[in-house]
C-alpha cells in the first residue's frame, strides 16, 4: 500500500494522489490549482464527476448526444468560473446545478426539440429490442416516462434525489434552496408522481402496492 | 400520503431508478481537456513538456455511480500487469491533425504546462539509484538512448504489493518539470487498468508485444477494495520482459520511445 508523508485527511469526497499514491490532494486543493489556471488539476475533477453530470443531463434531455454536449459545456463553464467558486464547498452540487440549467435551456430550445423528434423517429427501437430488455430495465424505463410527465422542477428534484441518489442536503445545494424547501417540494412531487403512476402506469402501481404490502 | 407511505414510496423509487439503463458515459474529460489545452506538443529535451507526471485519483464518490455491470462490458488488452480497456486499437493521429474546433475556445488564460510536478517533493520512497537497486530484487535498467540522457534525476521505490521503481528525468533547465519517467512493475504488483486512451496501437519492443497509448487518458489502478485512477497527460509505451512490466512515459513519438525502450541496460 502506498503511504504519504503528510497525508491530508480524507474529506469524504475523494483524494488525488501523485505518482506513487502519496502527497494526497483533496478536491479543494485541486480546485485551488484549477483556479490558478492549472488545467491538469481540472481534468481529474472532470473525470470524477463526469458520470453524474452526464447522467443528469441525459435524464433531463433524453438524448445521449445532447447530454454529452451539455455536460461538456457545463465543465467548460465551470472552468471559466472556477475562480469564483469557494474551494471549501463540494464541487459536484455546483456542477450539477450548472448542467441542470444548461440542459433545461437546451430542452426548451426549438432546435433541440426538432432534432429530438428527428432522432426519435430515426432511432425508434424495434419491439424485439424492447423485449430483450430485462424486466428491471423496463420498469426503470417506465418510471422515467412517468417522471417525464411531471413539470420540470418536479422532474429535477426527483432525478437528483432518487435517480442520482443525492442526499437532501446535496439536492438543496444543487437547487440552491433550503433543505426544508427540498422536503416540501419532494413531498408534492411524490404526490403527483404517485397519482400519475396509478392512472397511467398501472404496472408500476401494482408493483408498488405489492412492495408496500410486503414491507408493511 | 403519510410519512410511512412516502418513505416506502421513496425506497421503491430508488430501487426502480437504479435499474435505469443509462448510455455509457462518453469521454467528456477528453473533450473538455482538448478544448482547454494548446494543441502543439514540445520536443524531447528541448522544450517544455505538456504533461504532468502522474496523478492518482481515488474515486470514492463515483464508485457509487458506476453500475457493477459496467466493469465487465468491454474488451481489454493486457501487457504484463497492465490491462487496457477501451476501443479497438487505432492508428495514432498527429496532434496537428486535431480539428480546429477542438482548439481552446475559452477566454481564460491557460498555462502551457500543467504544474502538479512539485508534488514530487512530497513523495516518500526517494533514494539513490544504488539504494534502489539494493532494495528491489530485479535489475534496474537504464536507457542508453538518447546518448545525452544520463542517469535519472529522481528515483522512487514504492510498495505496490511488490517494489515498484519509478525513474524520473527532469528538465535540466527547469528541474520542476519532468521530461520522462520509466516505471518498473514487478509481477504481483497492482494490476493497472487503463481505460479509453485517445489512441492505442500494438507494437513491439525487442520483438516483444507492446502497447503504445497516446494520451491524455486515465488509468485505473486496482488494489483490493480501493480503486485508484491515475491520470497521465502524455504518451505511454508498455511492454513486459519476464516478470517485469515496463511503462515509459514521454511526449516523444513512437519510434523514439521504442529506441529508448530497446536501449535499456543494467546499471554500470
PDB file of N, CA and C in Angstrom, chain B residues 127-186:
ATOM      1  N   UNK B 127      15.189   7.655  -3.125  1.00  0.00           N
ATOM      2  CA  UNK B 127      16.503   7.138  -2.725  1.00  0.00           C
ATOM      3  C   UNK B 127      17.467   7.268  -3.889  1.00  0.00           C
ATOM      4  N   UNK B 128      18.685   6.927  -3.634  1.00  0.00           N
ATOM      5  CA  UNK B 128      19.663   6.952  -4.719  1.00  0.00           C
ATOM      6  C   UNK B 128      19.461   5.722  -5.601  1.00  0.00           C
ATOM      7  N   UNK B 129      20.072   5.779  -6.764  1.00  0.00           N
ATOM      8  CA  UNK B 129      19.956   4.653  -7.677  1.00  0.00           C
ATOM      9  C   UNK B 129      20.563   3.394  -7.049  1.00  0.00           C
ATOM     10  N   UNK B 130      21.670   3.569  -6.375  1.00  0.00           N
ATOM     11  CA  UNK B 130      22.307   2.412  -5.744  1.00  0.00           C
ATOM     12  C   UNK B 130      21.423   1.824  -4.649  1.00  0.00           C
ATOM     13  N   UNK B 131      20.833   2.701  -3.856  1.00  0.00           N
ATOM     14  CA  UNK B 131      19.940   2.220  -2.800  1.00  0.00           C
ATOM     15  C   UNK B 131      18.730   1.507  -3.393  1.00  0.00           C
ATOM     16  N   UNK B 132      18.214   2.067  -4.484  1.00  0.00           N
ATOM     17  CA  UNK B 132      17.055   1.437  -5.130  1.00  0.00           C
ATOM     18  C   UNK B 132      17.407   0.037  -5.612  1.00  0.00           C
ATOM     19  N   UNK B 133      18.564  -0.099  -6.222  1.00  0.00           N
ATOM     20  CA  UNK B 133      18.946  -1.408  -6.734  1.00  0.00           C
ATOM     21  C   UNK B 133      19.127  -2.414  -5.606  1.00  0.00           C
ATOM     22  N   UNK B 134      19.598  -1.910  -4.446  1.00  0.00           N
ATOM     23  CA  UNK B 134      19.738  -2.803  -3.297  1.00  0.00           C
ATOM     24  C   UNK B 134      18.381  -3.178  -2.702  1.00  0.00           C
ATOM     25  N   UNK B 135      17.385  -2.308  -2.916  1.00  0.00           N
ATOM     26  CA  UNK B 135      16.064  -2.534  -2.334  1.00  0.00           C
ATOM     27  C   UNK B 135      15.244  -3.533  -3.127  1.00  0.00           C
ATOM     28  N   UNK B 136      15.278  -3.412  -4.437  1.00  0.00           N
ATOM     29  CA  UNK B 136      14.419  -4.271  -5.260  1.00  0.00           C
ATOM     30  C   UNK B 136      15.179  -5.523  -5.672  1.00  0.00           C
ATOM     31  N   UNK B 137      14.404  -6.572  -5.986  1.00  0.00           N
ATOM     32  CA  UNK B 137      15.056  -7.848  -6.296  1.00  0.00           C
ATOM     33  C   UNK B 137      15.082  -8.125  -7.803  1.00  0.00           C
ATOM     34  N   UNK B 138      14.990  -7.066  -8.575  1.00  0.00           N
ATOM     35  CA  UNK B 138      15.127  -7.225 -10.021  1.00  0.00           C
ATOM     36  C   UNK B 138      16.110  -6.161 -10.514  1.00  0.00           C
ATOM     37  N   UNK B 139      16.707  -6.377 -11.644  1.00  0.00           N
ATOM     38  CA  UNK B 139      17.696  -5.394 -12.108  1.00  0.00           C
ATOM     39  C   UNK B 139      17.019  -4.117 -12.602  1.00  0.00           C
ATOM     40  N   UNK B 140      17.482  -2.999 -12.106  1.00  0.00           N
ATOM     41  CA  UNK B 140      17.005  -1.714 -12.614  1.00  0.00           C
ATOM     42  C   UNK B 140      17.812  -1.392 -13.868  1.00  0.00           C
ATOM     43  N   UNK B 141      17.094  -1.172 -14.948  1.00  0.00           N
ATOM     44  CA  UNK B 141      17.746  -0.902 -16.221  1.00  0.00           C
ATOM     45  C   UNK B 141      17.643   0.580 -16.544  1.00  0.00           C
ATOM     46  N   UNK B 142      18.655   1.068 -17.204  1.00  0.00           N
ATOM     47  CA  UNK B 142      18.666   2.488 -17.593  1.00  0.00           C
ATOM     48  C   UNK B 142      18.759   2.610 -19.104  1.00  0.00           C
ATOM     49  N   UNK B 143      18.092   3.574 -19.689  1.00  0.00           N
ATOM     50  CA  UNK B 143      18.195   3.774 -21.132  1.00  0.00           C
ATOM     51  C   UNK B 143      19.584   4.313 -21.504  1.00  0.00           C
ATOM     52  N   UNK B 144      20.137   3.751 -22.566  1.00  0.00           N
ATOM     53  CA  UNK B 144      21.391   4.301 -23.076  1.00  0.00           C
ATOM     54  C   UNK B 144      21.120   5.222 -24.270  1.00  0.00           C
ATOM     55  N   UNK B 145      19.845   5.379 -24.583  1.00  0.00           N
ATOM     56  CA  UNK B 145      19.435   6.285 -25.649  1.00  0.00           C
ATOM     57  C   UNK B 145      18.367   7.217 -25.103  1.00  0.00           C
ATOM     58  N   UNK B 146      18.423   8.479 -25.421  1.00  0.00           N
ATOM     59  CA  UNK B 146      19.434   9.203 -26.198  1.00  0.00           C
ATOM     60  C   UNK B 146      20.766   9.252 -25.451  1.00  0.00           C
ATOM     61  N   UNK B 147      21.843   9.386 -26.177  1.00  0.00           N
ATOM     62  CA  UNK B 147      23.167   9.295 -25.540  1.00  0.00           C
ATOM     63  C   UNK B 147      23.377  10.331 -24.447  1.00  0.00           C
ATOM     64  N   UNK B 148      22.738  11.466 -24.573  1.00  0.00           N
ATOM     65  CA  UNK B 148      22.965  12.519 -23.578  1.00  0.00           C
ATOM     66  C   UNK B 148      21.921  12.507 -22.462  1.00  0.00           C
ATOM     67  N   UNK B 149      21.158  11.436 -22.390  1.00  0.00           N
ATOM     68  CA  UNK B 149      20.090  11.401 -21.378  1.00  0.00           C
ATOM     69  C   UNK B 149      20.651  11.374 -19.959  1.00  0.00           C
ATOM     70  N   UNK B 150      21.634  10.550 -19.750  1.00  0.00           N
ATOM     71  CA  UNK B 150      22.212  10.466 -18.413  1.00  0.00           C
ATOM     72  C   UNK B 150      21.361   9.656 -17.459  1.00  0.00           C
ATOM     73  N   UNK B 151      21.761   9.634 -16.212  1.00  0.00           N
ATOM     74  CA  UNK B 151      21.038   8.873 -15.208  1.00  0.00           C
ATOM     75  C   UNK B 151      19.786   9.634 -14.761  1.00  0.00           C
ATOM     76  N   UNK B 152      18.816   8.922 -14.220  1.00  0.00           N
ATOM     77  CA  UNK B 152      17.608   9.620 -13.772  1.00  0.00           C
ATOM     78  C   UNK B 152      17.919  10.606 -12.656  1.00  0.00           C
ATOM     79  N   UNK B 153      17.132  11.662 -12.619  1.00  0.00           N
ATOM     80  CA  UNK B 153      17.355  12.691 -11.601  1.00  0.00           C
ATOM     81  C   UNK B 153      16.686  12.343 -10.285  1.00  0.00           C
ATOM     82  N   UNK B 154      15.588  11.610 -10.355  1.00  0.00           N
ATOM     83  CA  UNK B 154      14.875  11.241  -9.140  1.00  0.00           C
ATOM     84  C   UNK B 154      14.549   9.761  -9.221  1.00  0.00           C
ATOM     85  N   UNK B 155      14.701   9.067  -8.134  1.00  0.00           N
ATOM     86  CA  UNK B 155      14.407   7.629  -8.103  1.00  0.00           C
ATOM     87  C   UNK B 155      13.507   7.357  -6.899  1.00  0.00           C
ATOM     88  N   UNK B 156      12.412   6.642  -7.157  1.00  0.00           N
ATOM     89  CA  UNK B 156      11.479   6.299  -6.088  1.00  0.00           C
ATOM     90  C   UNK B 156      11.213   4.796  -6.109  1.00  0.00           C
ATOM     91  N   UNK B 157      11.142   4.233  -4.939  1.00  0.00           N
ATOM     92  CA  UNK B 157      10.728   2.832  -4.819  1.00  0.00           C
ATOM     93  C   UNK B 157       9.529   2.811  -3.879  1.00  0.00           C
ATOM     94  N   UNK B 158       8.432   2.269  -4.376  1.00  0.00           N
ATOM     95  CA  UNK B 158       7.193   2.251  -3.607  1.00  0.00           C
ATOM     96  C   UNK B 158       6.672   0.827  -3.508  1.00  0.00           C
ATOM     97  N   UNK B 159       6.047   0.543  -2.379  1.00  0.00           N
ATOM     98  CA  UNK B 159       5.479  -0.778  -2.175  1.00  0.00           C
ATOM     99  C   UNK B 159       4.099  -0.838  -2.810  1.00  0.00           C
ATOM    100  N   UNK B 160       3.997  -1.560  -3.895  1.00  0.00           N
ATOM    101  CA  UNK B 160       2.698  -1.752  -4.552  1.00  0.00           C
ATOM    102  C   UNK B 160       2.418  -3.248  -4.597  1.00  0.00           C
ATOM    103  N   UNK B 161       2.475  -3.877  -3.431  1.00  0.00           N
ATOM    104  CA  UNK B 161       2.431  -5.337  -3.355  1.00  0.00           C
ATOM    105  C   UNK B 161       3.541  -5.930  -4.195  1.00  0.00           C
ATOM    106  N   UNK B 162       4.660  -5.303  -4.120  1.00  0.00           N
ATOM    107  CA  UNK B 162       5.817  -5.586  -4.940  1.00  0.00           C
ATOM    108  C   UNK B 162       6.516  -4.250  -5.101  1.00  0.00           C
ATOM    109  N   UNK B 163       7.813  -4.233  -5.057  1.00  0.00           N
ATOM    110  CA  UNK B 163       8.510  -2.946  -5.101  1.00  0.00           C
ATOM    111  C   UNK B 163       8.487  -2.364  -6.504  1.00  0.00           C
ATOM    112  N   UNK B 164       7.729  -1.317  -6.661  1.00  0.00           N
ATOM    113  CA  UNK B 164       7.671  -0.615  -7.931  1.00  0.00           C
ATOM    114  C   UNK B 164       8.747   0.470  -7.935  1.00  0.00           C
ATOM    115  N   UNK B 165       9.507   0.508  -8.994  1.00  0.00           N
ATOM    116  CA  UNK B 165      10.537   1.536  -9.127  1.00  0.00           C
ATOM    117  C   UNK B 165      10.097   2.552 -10.171  1.00  0.00           C
ATOM    118  N   UNK B 166      10.312   3.803  -9.859  1.00  0.00           N
ATOM    119  CA  UNK B 166       9.994   4.863 -10.814  1.00  0.00           C
ATOM    120  C   UNK B 166      11.229   5.736 -10.978  1.00  0.00           C
ATOM    121  N   UNK B 167      11.690   5.837 -12.196  1.00  0.00           N
ATOM    122  CA  UNK B 167      12.819   6.702 -12.517  1.00  0.00           C
ATOM    123  C   UNK B 167      12.286   7.947 -13.205  1.00  0.00           C
ATOM    124  N   UNK B 168      12.789   9.087 -12.803  1.00  0.00           N
ATOM    125  CA  UNK B 168      12.274  10.345 -13.341  1.00  0.00           C
ATOM    126  C   UNK B 168      13.429  11.188 -13.860  1.00  0.00           C
ATOM    127  N   UNK B 169      13.293  11.643 -15.085  1.00  0.00           N
ATOM    128  CA  UNK B 169      14.243  12.585 -15.653  1.00  0.00           C
ATOM    129  C   UNK B 169      13.564  13.953 -15.729  1.00  0.00           C
ATOM    130  N   UNK B 170      14.236  14.953 -15.206  1.00  0.00           N
ATOM    131  CA  UNK B 170      13.654  16.293 -15.230  1.00  0.00           C
ATOM    132  C   UNK B 170      14.423  17.171 -16.209  1.00  0.00           C
ATOM    133  N   UNK B 171      13.814  18.267 -16.557  1.00  0.00           N
ATOM    134  CA  UNK B 171      14.446  19.221 -17.461  1.00  0.00           C
ATOM    135  C   UNK B 171      15.592  19.907 -16.715  1.00  0.00           C
ATOM    136  N   UNK B 172      16.830  19.781 -17.219  1.00  0.00           N
ATOM    137  CA  UNK B 172      17.944  20.401 -16.505  1.00  0.00           C
ATOM    138  C   UNK B 172      17.781  21.906 -16.353  1.00  0.00           C
ATOM    139  N   UNK B 173      17.075  22.504 -17.281  1.00  0.00           N
ATOM    140  CA  UNK B 173      16.873  23.948 -17.190  1.00  0.00           C
ATOM    141  C   UNK B 173      15.753  24.295 -16.207  1.00  0.00           C
ATOM    142  N   UNK B 174      14.842  23.379 -16.049  1.00  0.00           N
ATOM    143  CA  UNK B 174      13.708  23.638 -15.166  1.00  0.00           C
ATOM    144  C   UNK B 174      13.444  22.372 -14.352  1.00  0.00           C
ATOM    145  N   UNK B 175      14.127  22.231 -13.253  1.00  0.00           N
ATOM    146  CA  UNK B 175      14.085  20.962 -12.502  1.00  0.00           C
ATOM    147  C   UNK B 175      12.706  20.568 -11.992  1.00  0.00           C
ATOM    148  N   UNK B 176      11.760  21.470 -12.030  1.00  0.00           N
ATOM    149  CA  UNK B 176      10.426  21.082 -11.559  1.00  0.00           C
ATOM    150  C   UNK B 176       9.571  20.523 -12.697  1.00  0.00           C
ATOM    151  N   UNK B 177      10.181  20.345 -13.851  1.00  0.00           N
ATOM    152  CA  UNK B 177       9.413  19.810 -14.980  1.00  0.00           C
ATOM    153  C   UNK B 177      10.007  18.477 -15.426  1.00  0.00           C
ATOM    154  N   UNK B 178       9.124  17.529 -15.564  1.00  0.00           N
ATOM    155  CA  UNK B 178       9.553  16.161 -15.869  1.00  0.00           C
ATOM    156  C   UNK B 178       9.619  15.946 -17.375  1.00  0.00           C
ATOM    157  N   UNK B 179      10.708  15.356 -17.806  1.00  0.00           N
ATOM    158  CA  UNK B 179      10.855  15.033 -19.222  1.00  0.00           C
ATOM    159  C   UNK B 179      10.365  13.631 -19.534  1.00  0.00           C
ATOM    160  N   UNK B 180      10.669  12.717 -18.657  1.00  0.00           N
ATOM    161  CA  UNK B 180      10.360  11.320 -18.951  1.00  0.00           C
ATOM    162  C   UNK B 180      10.337  10.544 -17.644  1.00  0.00           C
ATOM    163  N   UNK B 181       9.537   9.497 -17.619  1.00  0.00           N
ATOM    164  CA  UNK B 181       9.605   8.609 -16.461  1.00  0.00           C
ATOM    165  C   UNK B 181       9.522   7.167 -16.933  1.00  0.00           C
ATOM    166  N   UNK B 182      10.144   6.313 -16.183  1.00  0.00           N
ATOM    167  CA  UNK B 182      10.160   4.885 -16.508  1.00  0.00           C
ATOM    168  C   UNK B 182       9.766   4.119 -15.253  1.00  0.00           C
ATOM    169  N   UNK B 183       8.710   3.312 -15.385  1.00  0.00           N
ATOM    170  CA  UNK B 183       8.203   2.554 -14.247  1.00  0.00           C
ATOM    171  C   UNK B 183       8.567   1.075 -14.416  1.00  0.00           C
ATOM    172  N   UNK B 184       8.954   0.458 -13.327  1.00  0.00           N
ATOM    173  CA  UNK B 184       9.206  -0.987 -13.298  1.00  0.00           C
ATOM    174  C   UNK B 184       8.151  -1.608 -12.381  1.00  0.00           C
ATOM    175  N   UNK B 185       7.310  -2.445 -12.942  1.00  0.00           N
ATOM    176  CA  UNK B 185       6.230  -3.054 -12.156  1.00  0.00           C
ATOM    177  C   UNK B 185       6.482  -4.545 -12.067  1.00  0.00           C
ATOM    178  N   UNK B 186       6.896  -5.038 -10.919  1.00  0.00           N
ATOM    179  CA  UNK B 186       7.164  -6.469 -10.794  1.00  0.00           C
ATOM    180  C   UNK B 186       5.882  -7.278 -10.784  1.00  0.00           C
TER     181      UNK B 186
END
